[in-house]
């Protein structure tokens, strides 16, 4: 059985994140595999999977910053806000200049309110929004606060046909967890008055893990490599080294004195260098939230 840790996969196009989890379960020979945030089937790139005790980290790793390389098409909407949906309204984008595009992306940078796509996994009255949408219905999704720290344009290309001009924009987007790149494409097109959708998406970083560390499923089948649990925690969170007595207390789920490293999560390590737990700091104490080490 594979050791606990995480696997950084370069997800192929047309695979769901669940498909990748299933494949990695077979390669790792364990059912204890999960992912830290999904990628849509059309998207490729970094998908972080937890193995064995590494699954305990997934909720925390999912909250880290993410980076994407995206292509947005202006002049056409779709039912899903991306290339997987049915074509919607076509509009001639010939009058949209480069400066207008840059002003539009600047308006979508920073802390913004974003309404998720109708085809999303958000539950409304206990039902996933995408299930309602695929049944022909529509749900009212509330705007969410997200942060886009970078919306950098790498290129702008124009193509024309009998129906008018389409504009393709290549962009690098750095954003908080929960940001929908499809919704950014939709909102940019709407702001410019011509509609828009996402045509390509590649995630190049999740927290400390970038695409250079990701392996294709074929490469993992040849050599299954995990990032060990100790290293994952040290790379992703502030580190605090405990005394032997503190480590024993934490392994039993007990509180210890605060370490002054911020609210957390904080990686707690024993004097032997092995990770013991993740913790959060409260006024006057540090409380373990995820315990890795068995209580001795």
GROMACS .gro file of C-alpha atoms in nm:
model
  296
    1UNK     CA    1   0.000   0.000   0.000
    2UNK     CA    2   0.120   0.353  -0.084
    3UNK     CA    3   0.246   0.576   0.197
    4UNK     CA    4   0.037   0.869   0.316
    5UNK     CA    5   0.082   1.199   0.137
    6UNK     CA    6  -0.039   1.374  -0.175
    7UNK     CA    7  -0.009   1.307  -0.546
    8UNK     CA    8   0.010   1.595  -0.792
    9UNK     CA    9  -0.168   1.489  -1.111
   10UNK     CA   10  -0.171   1.666  -1.447
   11UNK     CA   11  -0.537   1.599  -1.522
   12UNK     CA   12  -0.612   1.516  -1.884
   13UNK     CA   13  -0.894   1.679  -2.078
   14UNK     CA   14  -1.231   1.503  -2.086
   15UNK     CA   15  -1.170   1.327  -1.753
   16UNK     CA   16  -1.376   1.420  -1.449
   17UNK     CA   17  -1.194   1.468  -1.120
   18UNK     CA   18  -1.381   1.158  -0.997
   19UNK     CA   19  -1.240   0.960  -1.291
   20UNK     CA   20  -0.889   1.060  -1.186
   21UNK     CA   21  -0.955   0.960  -0.824
   22UNK     CA   22  -1.074   0.619  -0.943
   23UNK     CA   23  -0.762   0.566  -1.151
   24UNK     CA   24  -0.531   0.672  -0.868
   25UNK     CA   25  -0.711   0.440  -0.625
   26UNK     CA   26  -0.617   0.150  -0.850
   27UNK     CA   27  -0.258   0.269  -0.889
   28UNK     CA   28  -0.216   0.329  -0.514
   29UNK     CA   29  -0.408   0.013  -0.420
   30UNK     CA   30  -0.618   0.194  -0.161
   31UNK     CA   31  -0.970   0.336  -0.142
   32UNK     CA   32  -0.851   0.628   0.072
   33UNK     CA   33  -0.800   0.880  -0.208
   34UNK     CA   34  -0.968   1.217  -0.250
   35UNK     CA   35  -0.910   1.547  -0.429
   36UNK     CA   36  -0.852   1.902  -0.304
   37UNK     CA   37  -1.093   2.083  -0.535
   38UNK     CA   38  -1.237   1.965  -0.865
   39UNK     CA   39  -1.150   2.057  -1.220
   40UNK     CA   40  -1.420   2.057  -1.490
   41UNK     CA   41  -1.385   1.780  -1.751
   42UNK     CA   42  -1.265   2.021  -2.024
   43UNK     CA   43  -0.993   2.161  -1.797
   44UNK     CA   44  -0.643   2.020  -1.759
   45UNK     CA   45  -0.363   2.071  -1.511
   46UNK     CA   46  -0.289   2.050  -1.141
   47UNK     CA   47  -0.520   1.825  -0.941
   48UNK     CA   48  -0.401   1.757  -0.586
   49UNK     CA   49  -0.502   1.416  -0.450
   50UNK     CA   50  -0.464   1.298  -0.092
   51UNK     CA   51  -0.360   0.938  -0.021
   52UNK     CA   52  -0.437   0.762   0.311
   53UNK     CA   53  -0.376   1.014   0.594
   54UNK     CA   54  -0.319   1.277   0.326
   55UNK     CA   55  -0.697   1.284   0.274
   56UNK     CA   56  -0.721   1.467   0.609
   57UNK     CA   57  -0.542   1.763   0.449
   58UNK     CA   58  -0.772   1.805   0.151
   59UNK     CA   59  -1.019   2.051   0.302
   60UNK     CA   60  -0.729   2.278   0.402
   61UNK     CA   61  -0.537   2.247   0.073
   62UNK     CA   62  -0.857   2.323  -0.121
   63UNK     CA   63  -0.864   2.669   0.039
   64UNK     CA   64  -0.528   2.776  -0.101
   65UNK     CA   65  -0.469   3.019  -0.389
   66UNK     CA   66  -0.491   2.885  -0.745
   67UNK     CA   67  -0.344   2.994  -1.081
   68UNK     CA   68  -0.497   2.929  -1.424
   69UNK     CA   69  -0.410   2.980  -1.790
   70UNK     CA   70  -0.739   3.052  -1.967
   71UNK     CA   71  -0.874   3.142  -2.309
   72UNK     CA   72  -1.191   3.351  -2.316
   73UNK     CA   73  -1.397   3.403  -2.632
   74UNK     CA   74  -1.594   3.725  -2.665
   75UNK     CA   75  -1.892   3.745  -2.898
   76UNK     CA   76  -2.071   3.422  -2.804
   77UNK     CA   77  -2.245   3.292  -2.494
   78UNK     CA   78  -2.307   2.926  -2.409
   79UNK     CA   79  -2.547   2.747  -2.178
   80UNK     CA   80  -2.263   2.647  -1.944
   81UNK     CA   81  -2.040   2.956  -1.980
   82UNK     CA   82  -1.774   2.732  -2.135
   83UNK     CA   83  -1.709   2.536  -2.453
   84UNK     CA   84  -1.894   2.229  -2.325
   85UNK     CA   85  -2.233   2.402  -2.345
   86UNK     CA   86  -2.469   2.469  -2.631
   87UNK     CA   87  -2.410   2.793  -2.826
   88UNK     CA   88  -2.625   3.083  -2.711
   89UNK     CA   89  -2.637   3.442  -2.831
   90UNK     CA   90  -2.388   3.551  -3.098
   91UNK     CA   91  -2.286   3.918  -3.117
   92UNK     CA   92  -2.038   4.105  -3.334
   93UNK     CA   93  -1.740   4.203  -3.116
   94UNK     CA   94  -1.568   4.411  -3.385
   95UNK     CA   95  -1.621   4.735  -3.194
   96UNK     CA   96  -1.455   4.603  -2.875
   97UNK     CA   97  -1.101   4.742  -2.867
   98UNK     CA   98  -0.799   4.613  -2.678
   99UNK     CA   99  -0.825   4.897  -2.425
  100UNK     CA  100  -1.186   4.805  -2.350
  101UNK     CA  101  -1.081   4.445  -2.289
  102UNK     CA  102  -0.810   4.557  -2.047
  103UNK     CA  103  -1.049   4.788  -1.864
  104UNK     CA  104  -1.297   4.499  -1.840
  105UNK     CA  105  -1.042   4.261  -1.689
  106UNK     CA  106  -0.923   4.529  -1.446
  107UNK     CA  107  -1.282   4.567  -1.322
  108UNK     CA  108  -1.285   4.194  -1.244
  109UNK     CA  109  -0.959   4.212  -1.046
  110UNK     CA  110  -0.951   4.246  -0.669
  111UNK     CA  111  -1.220   4.144  -0.422
  112UNK     CA  112  -1.539   4.106  -0.624
  113UNK     CA  113  -1.889   3.964  -0.598
  114UNK     CA  114  -1.938   3.668  -0.831
  115UNK     CA  115  -2.253   3.470  -0.908
  116UNK     CA  116  -2.161   3.106  -0.975
  117UNK     CA  117  -2.260   2.948  -1.308
  118UNK     CA  118  -2.598   2.777  -1.333
  119UNK     CA  119  -2.409   2.457  -1.418
  120UNK     CA  120  -2.220   2.427  -1.089
  121UNK     CA  121  -2.210   2.182  -0.800
  122UNK     CA  122  -2.359   2.428  -0.551
  123UNK     CA  123  -2.663   2.289  -0.371
  124UNK     CA  124  -2.990   2.484  -0.372
  125UNK     CA  125  -3.263   2.328  -0.158
  126UNK     CA  126  -3.059   2.010  -0.142
  127UNK     CA  127  -3.020   1.975  -0.520
  128UNK     CA  128  -2.702   2.043  -0.719
  129UNK     CA  129  -2.749   2.346  -0.944
  130UNK     CA  130  -2.619   2.159  -1.249
  131UNK     CA  131  -2.887   1.891  -1.209
  132UNK     CA  132  -3.160   2.154  -1.214
  133UNK     CA  133  -3.000   2.326  -1.514
  134UNK     CA  134  -2.970   2.003  -1.712
  135UNK     CA  135  -3.336   1.931  -1.643
  136UNK     CA  136  -3.424   2.263  -1.804
  137UNK     CA  137  -3.473   2.460  -1.485
  138UNK     CA  138  -3.299   2.761  -1.338
  139UNK     CA  139  -3.199   2.832  -0.978
  140UNK     CA  140  -3.124   3.157  -0.800
  141UNK     CA  141  -2.761   3.150  -0.694
  142UNK     CA  142  -2.635   3.409  -0.449
  143UNK     CA  143  -2.327   3.616  -0.525
  144UNK     CA  144  -2.011   3.513  -0.341
  145UNK     CA  145  -1.708   3.715  -0.243
  146UNK     CA  146  -1.396   3.599  -0.426
  147UNK     CA  147  -1.054   3.752  -0.479
  148UNK     CA  148  -0.882   3.778  -0.816
  149UNK     CA  149  -0.529   3.897  -0.746
  150UNK     CA  150  -0.418   3.878  -1.110
  151UNK     CA  151  -0.607   3.891  -1.440
  152UNK     CA  152  -0.321   3.938  -1.685
  153UNK     CA  153  -0.381   3.939  -2.060
  154UNK     CA  154  -0.125   3.746  -2.261
  155UNK     CA  155  -0.272   3.790  -2.607
  156UNK     CA  156  -0.577   3.913  -2.797
  157UNK     CA  157  -0.675   3.757  -3.131
  158UNK     CA  158  -0.961   3.840  -3.367
  159UNK     CA  159  -1.135   3.620  -3.622
  160UNK     CA  160  -1.416   3.724  -3.853
  161UNK     CA  161  -1.684   3.534  -4.042
  162UNK     CA  162  -2.023   3.610  -4.196
  163UNK     CA  163  -2.175   3.668  -3.851
  164UNK     CA  164  -1.913   3.914  -3.732
  165UNK     CA  165  -1.596   3.919  -3.526
  166UNK     CA  166  -1.501   3.696  -3.234
  167UNK     CA  167  -1.223   3.788  -2.993
  168UNK     CA  168  -1.009   3.528  -2.814
  169UNK     CA  169  -0.822   3.644  -2.505
  170UNK     CA  170  -0.541   3.445  -2.344
  171UNK     CA  171  -0.513   3.527  -1.975
  172UNK     CA  172  -0.333   3.424  -1.660
  173UNK     CA  173  -0.561   3.435  -1.356
  174UNK     CA  174  -0.455   3.406  -0.993
  175UNK     CA  175  -0.749   3.376  -0.757
  176UNK     CA  176  -0.890   3.256  -0.429
  177UNK     CA  177  -1.057   2.922  -0.375
  178UNK     CA  178  -1.416   2.918  -0.498
  179UNK     CA  179  -1.357   3.148  -0.796
  180UNK     CA  180  -1.522   3.028  -1.118
  181UNK     CA  181  -1.314   3.111  -1.424
  182UNK     CA  182  -1.621   3.039  -1.640
  183UNK     CA  183  -1.805   3.311  -1.452
  184UNK     CA  184  -1.520   3.558  -1.514
  185UNK     CA  185  -1.551   3.485  -1.888
  186UNK     CA  186  -1.928   3.527  -1.871
  187UNK     CA  187  -1.907   3.853  -1.675
  188UNK     CA  188  -1.634   4.001  -1.895
  189UNK     CA  189  -1.844   3.936  -2.205
  190UNK     CA  190  -2.154   4.078  -2.040
  191UNK     CA  191  -1.971   4.395  -1.929
  192UNK     CA  192  -1.846   4.450  -2.284
  193UNK     CA  193  -2.195   4.396  -2.426
  194UNK     CA  194  -2.108   4.103  -2.653
  195UNK     CA  195  -2.127   3.798  -2.427
  196UNK     CA  196  -1.847   3.554  -2.364
  197UNK     CA  197  -1.749   3.205  -2.259
  198UNK     CA  198  -1.444   3.003  -2.161
  199UNK     CA  199  -1.286   2.795  -2.439
  200UNK     CA  200  -0.976   2.652  -2.266
  201UNK     CA  201  -0.855   2.618  -1.907
  202UNK     CA  202  -0.538   2.482  -1.753
  203UNK     CA  203  -0.468   2.503  -1.380
  204UNK     CA  204  -0.100   2.562  -1.326
  205UNK     CA  205  -0.081   2.595  -0.948
  206UNK     CA  206  -0.266   2.495  -0.634
  207UNK     CA  207  -0.108   2.647  -0.324
  208UNK     CA  208   0.260   2.546  -0.322
  209UNK     CA  209   0.221   2.289  -0.603
  210UNK     CA  210   0.274   2.396  -0.962
  211UNK     CA  211   0.251   2.221  -1.296
  212UNK     CA  212   0.623   2.132  -1.298
  213UNK     CA  213   0.554   1.890  -1.011
  214UNK     CA  214   0.247   1.732  -1.172
  215UNK     CA  215   0.263   1.390  -1.338
  216UNK     CA  216   0.035   1.248  -1.602
  217UNK     CA  217  -0.159   0.932  -1.518
  218UNK     CA  218   0.059   0.740  -1.763
  219UNK     CA  219   0.374   0.849  -1.581
  220UNK     CA  220   0.219   0.760  -1.246
  221UNK     CA  221   0.136   0.415  -1.381
  222UNK     CA  222   0.506   0.370  -1.459
  223UNK     CA  223   0.628   0.511  -1.127
  224UNK     CA  224   0.382   0.608  -0.855
  225UNK     CA  225   0.532   0.897  -0.661
  226UNK     CA  226   0.374   1.070  -0.364
  227UNK     CA  227   0.479   1.381  -0.176
  228UNK     CA  228   0.527   1.251   0.183
  229UNK     CA  229   0.289   1.381   0.449
  230UNK     CA  230   0.564   1.554   0.650
  231UNK     CA  231   0.679   1.745   0.343
  232UNK     CA  232   0.327   1.841   0.238
  233UNK     CA  233   0.249   2.001   0.573
  234UNK     CA  234   0.587   2.177   0.589
  235UNK     CA  235   0.538   2.323   0.238
  236UNK     CA  236   0.177   2.430   0.279
  237UNK     CA  237   0.154   2.564   0.636
  238UNK     CA  238   0.358   2.747   0.901
  239UNK     CA  239   0.565   2.500   1.103
  240UNK     CA  240   0.592   2.467   1.479
  241UNK     CA  241   0.825   2.210   1.640
  242UNK     CA  242   0.692   2.070   1.966
  243UNK     CA  243   0.861   1.924   2.270
  244UNK     CA  244   0.808   1.553   2.334
  245UNK     CA  245   0.554   1.634   2.605
  246UNK     CA  246   0.361   1.873   2.378
  247UNK     CA  247   0.362   1.617   2.098
  248UNK     CA  248   0.210   1.355   2.331
  249UNK     CA  249  -0.065   1.594   2.436
  250UNK     CA  250  -0.149   1.689   2.079
  251UNK     CA  251  -0.154   1.323   1.968
  252UNK     CA  252  -0.433   1.271   2.223
  253UNK     CA  253  -0.622   1.575   2.091
  254UNK     CA  254  -0.535   1.799   2.384
  255UNK     CA  255  -0.470   2.172   2.377
  256UNK     CA  256  -0.128   2.323   2.431
  257UNK     CA  257   0.007   2.676   2.480
  258UNK     CA  258  -0.007   2.898   2.169
  259UNK     CA  259   0.299   2.934   1.951
  260UNK     CA  260   0.235   3.281   1.811
  261UNK     CA  261   0.229   3.177   1.444
  262UNK     CA  262  -0.111   3.319   1.356
  263UNK     CA  263  -0.457   3.164   1.351
  264UNK     CA  264  -0.360   2.863   1.141
  265UNK     CA  265  -0.370   2.605   1.011
  266UNK     CA  266  -0.027   2.543   1.161
  267UNK     CA  267   0.172   2.224   1.111
  268UNK     CA  268   0.278   2.075   1.444
  269UNK     CA  269   0.587   1.856   1.429
  270UNK     CA  270   0.742   1.636   1.695
  271UNK     CA  271   1.108   1.664   1.797
  272UNK     CA  272   1.182   1.373   1.559
  273UNK     CA  273   1.065   1.579   1.260
  274UNK     CA  274   0.744   1.383   1.201
  275UNK     CA  275   0.419   1.573   1.158
  276UNK     CA  276   0.181   1.527   1.450
  277UNK     CA  277  -0.119   1.745   1.363
  278UNK     CA  278  -0.261   2.060   1.216
  279UNK     CA  279  -0.373   2.318   1.470
  280UNK     CA  280  -0.555   2.648   1.503
  281UNK     CA  281  -0.462   2.912   1.756
  282UNK     CA  282  -0.721   3.070   1.982
  283UNK     CA  283  -0.670   3.327   2.258
  284UNK     CA  284  -0.453   3.151   2.515
  285UNK     CA  285  -0.420   2.808   2.353
  286UNK     CA  286  -0.347   2.604   2.041
  287UNK     CA  287  -0.604   2.341   1.946
  288UNK     CA  288  -0.535   2.042   1.718
  289UNK     CA  289  -0.792   2.018   1.437
  290UNK     CA  290  -0.644   1.726   1.240
  291UNK     CA  291  -0.431   1.466   1.420
  292UNK     CA  292  -0.199   1.244   1.213
  293UNK     CA  293   0.015   1.075   1.478
  294UNK     CA  294  -0.135   0.780   1.664
  295UNK     CA  295  -0.178   0.840   2.035
  296UNK     CA  296   0.084   0.643   2.223
   0.00000   0.00000   0.00000
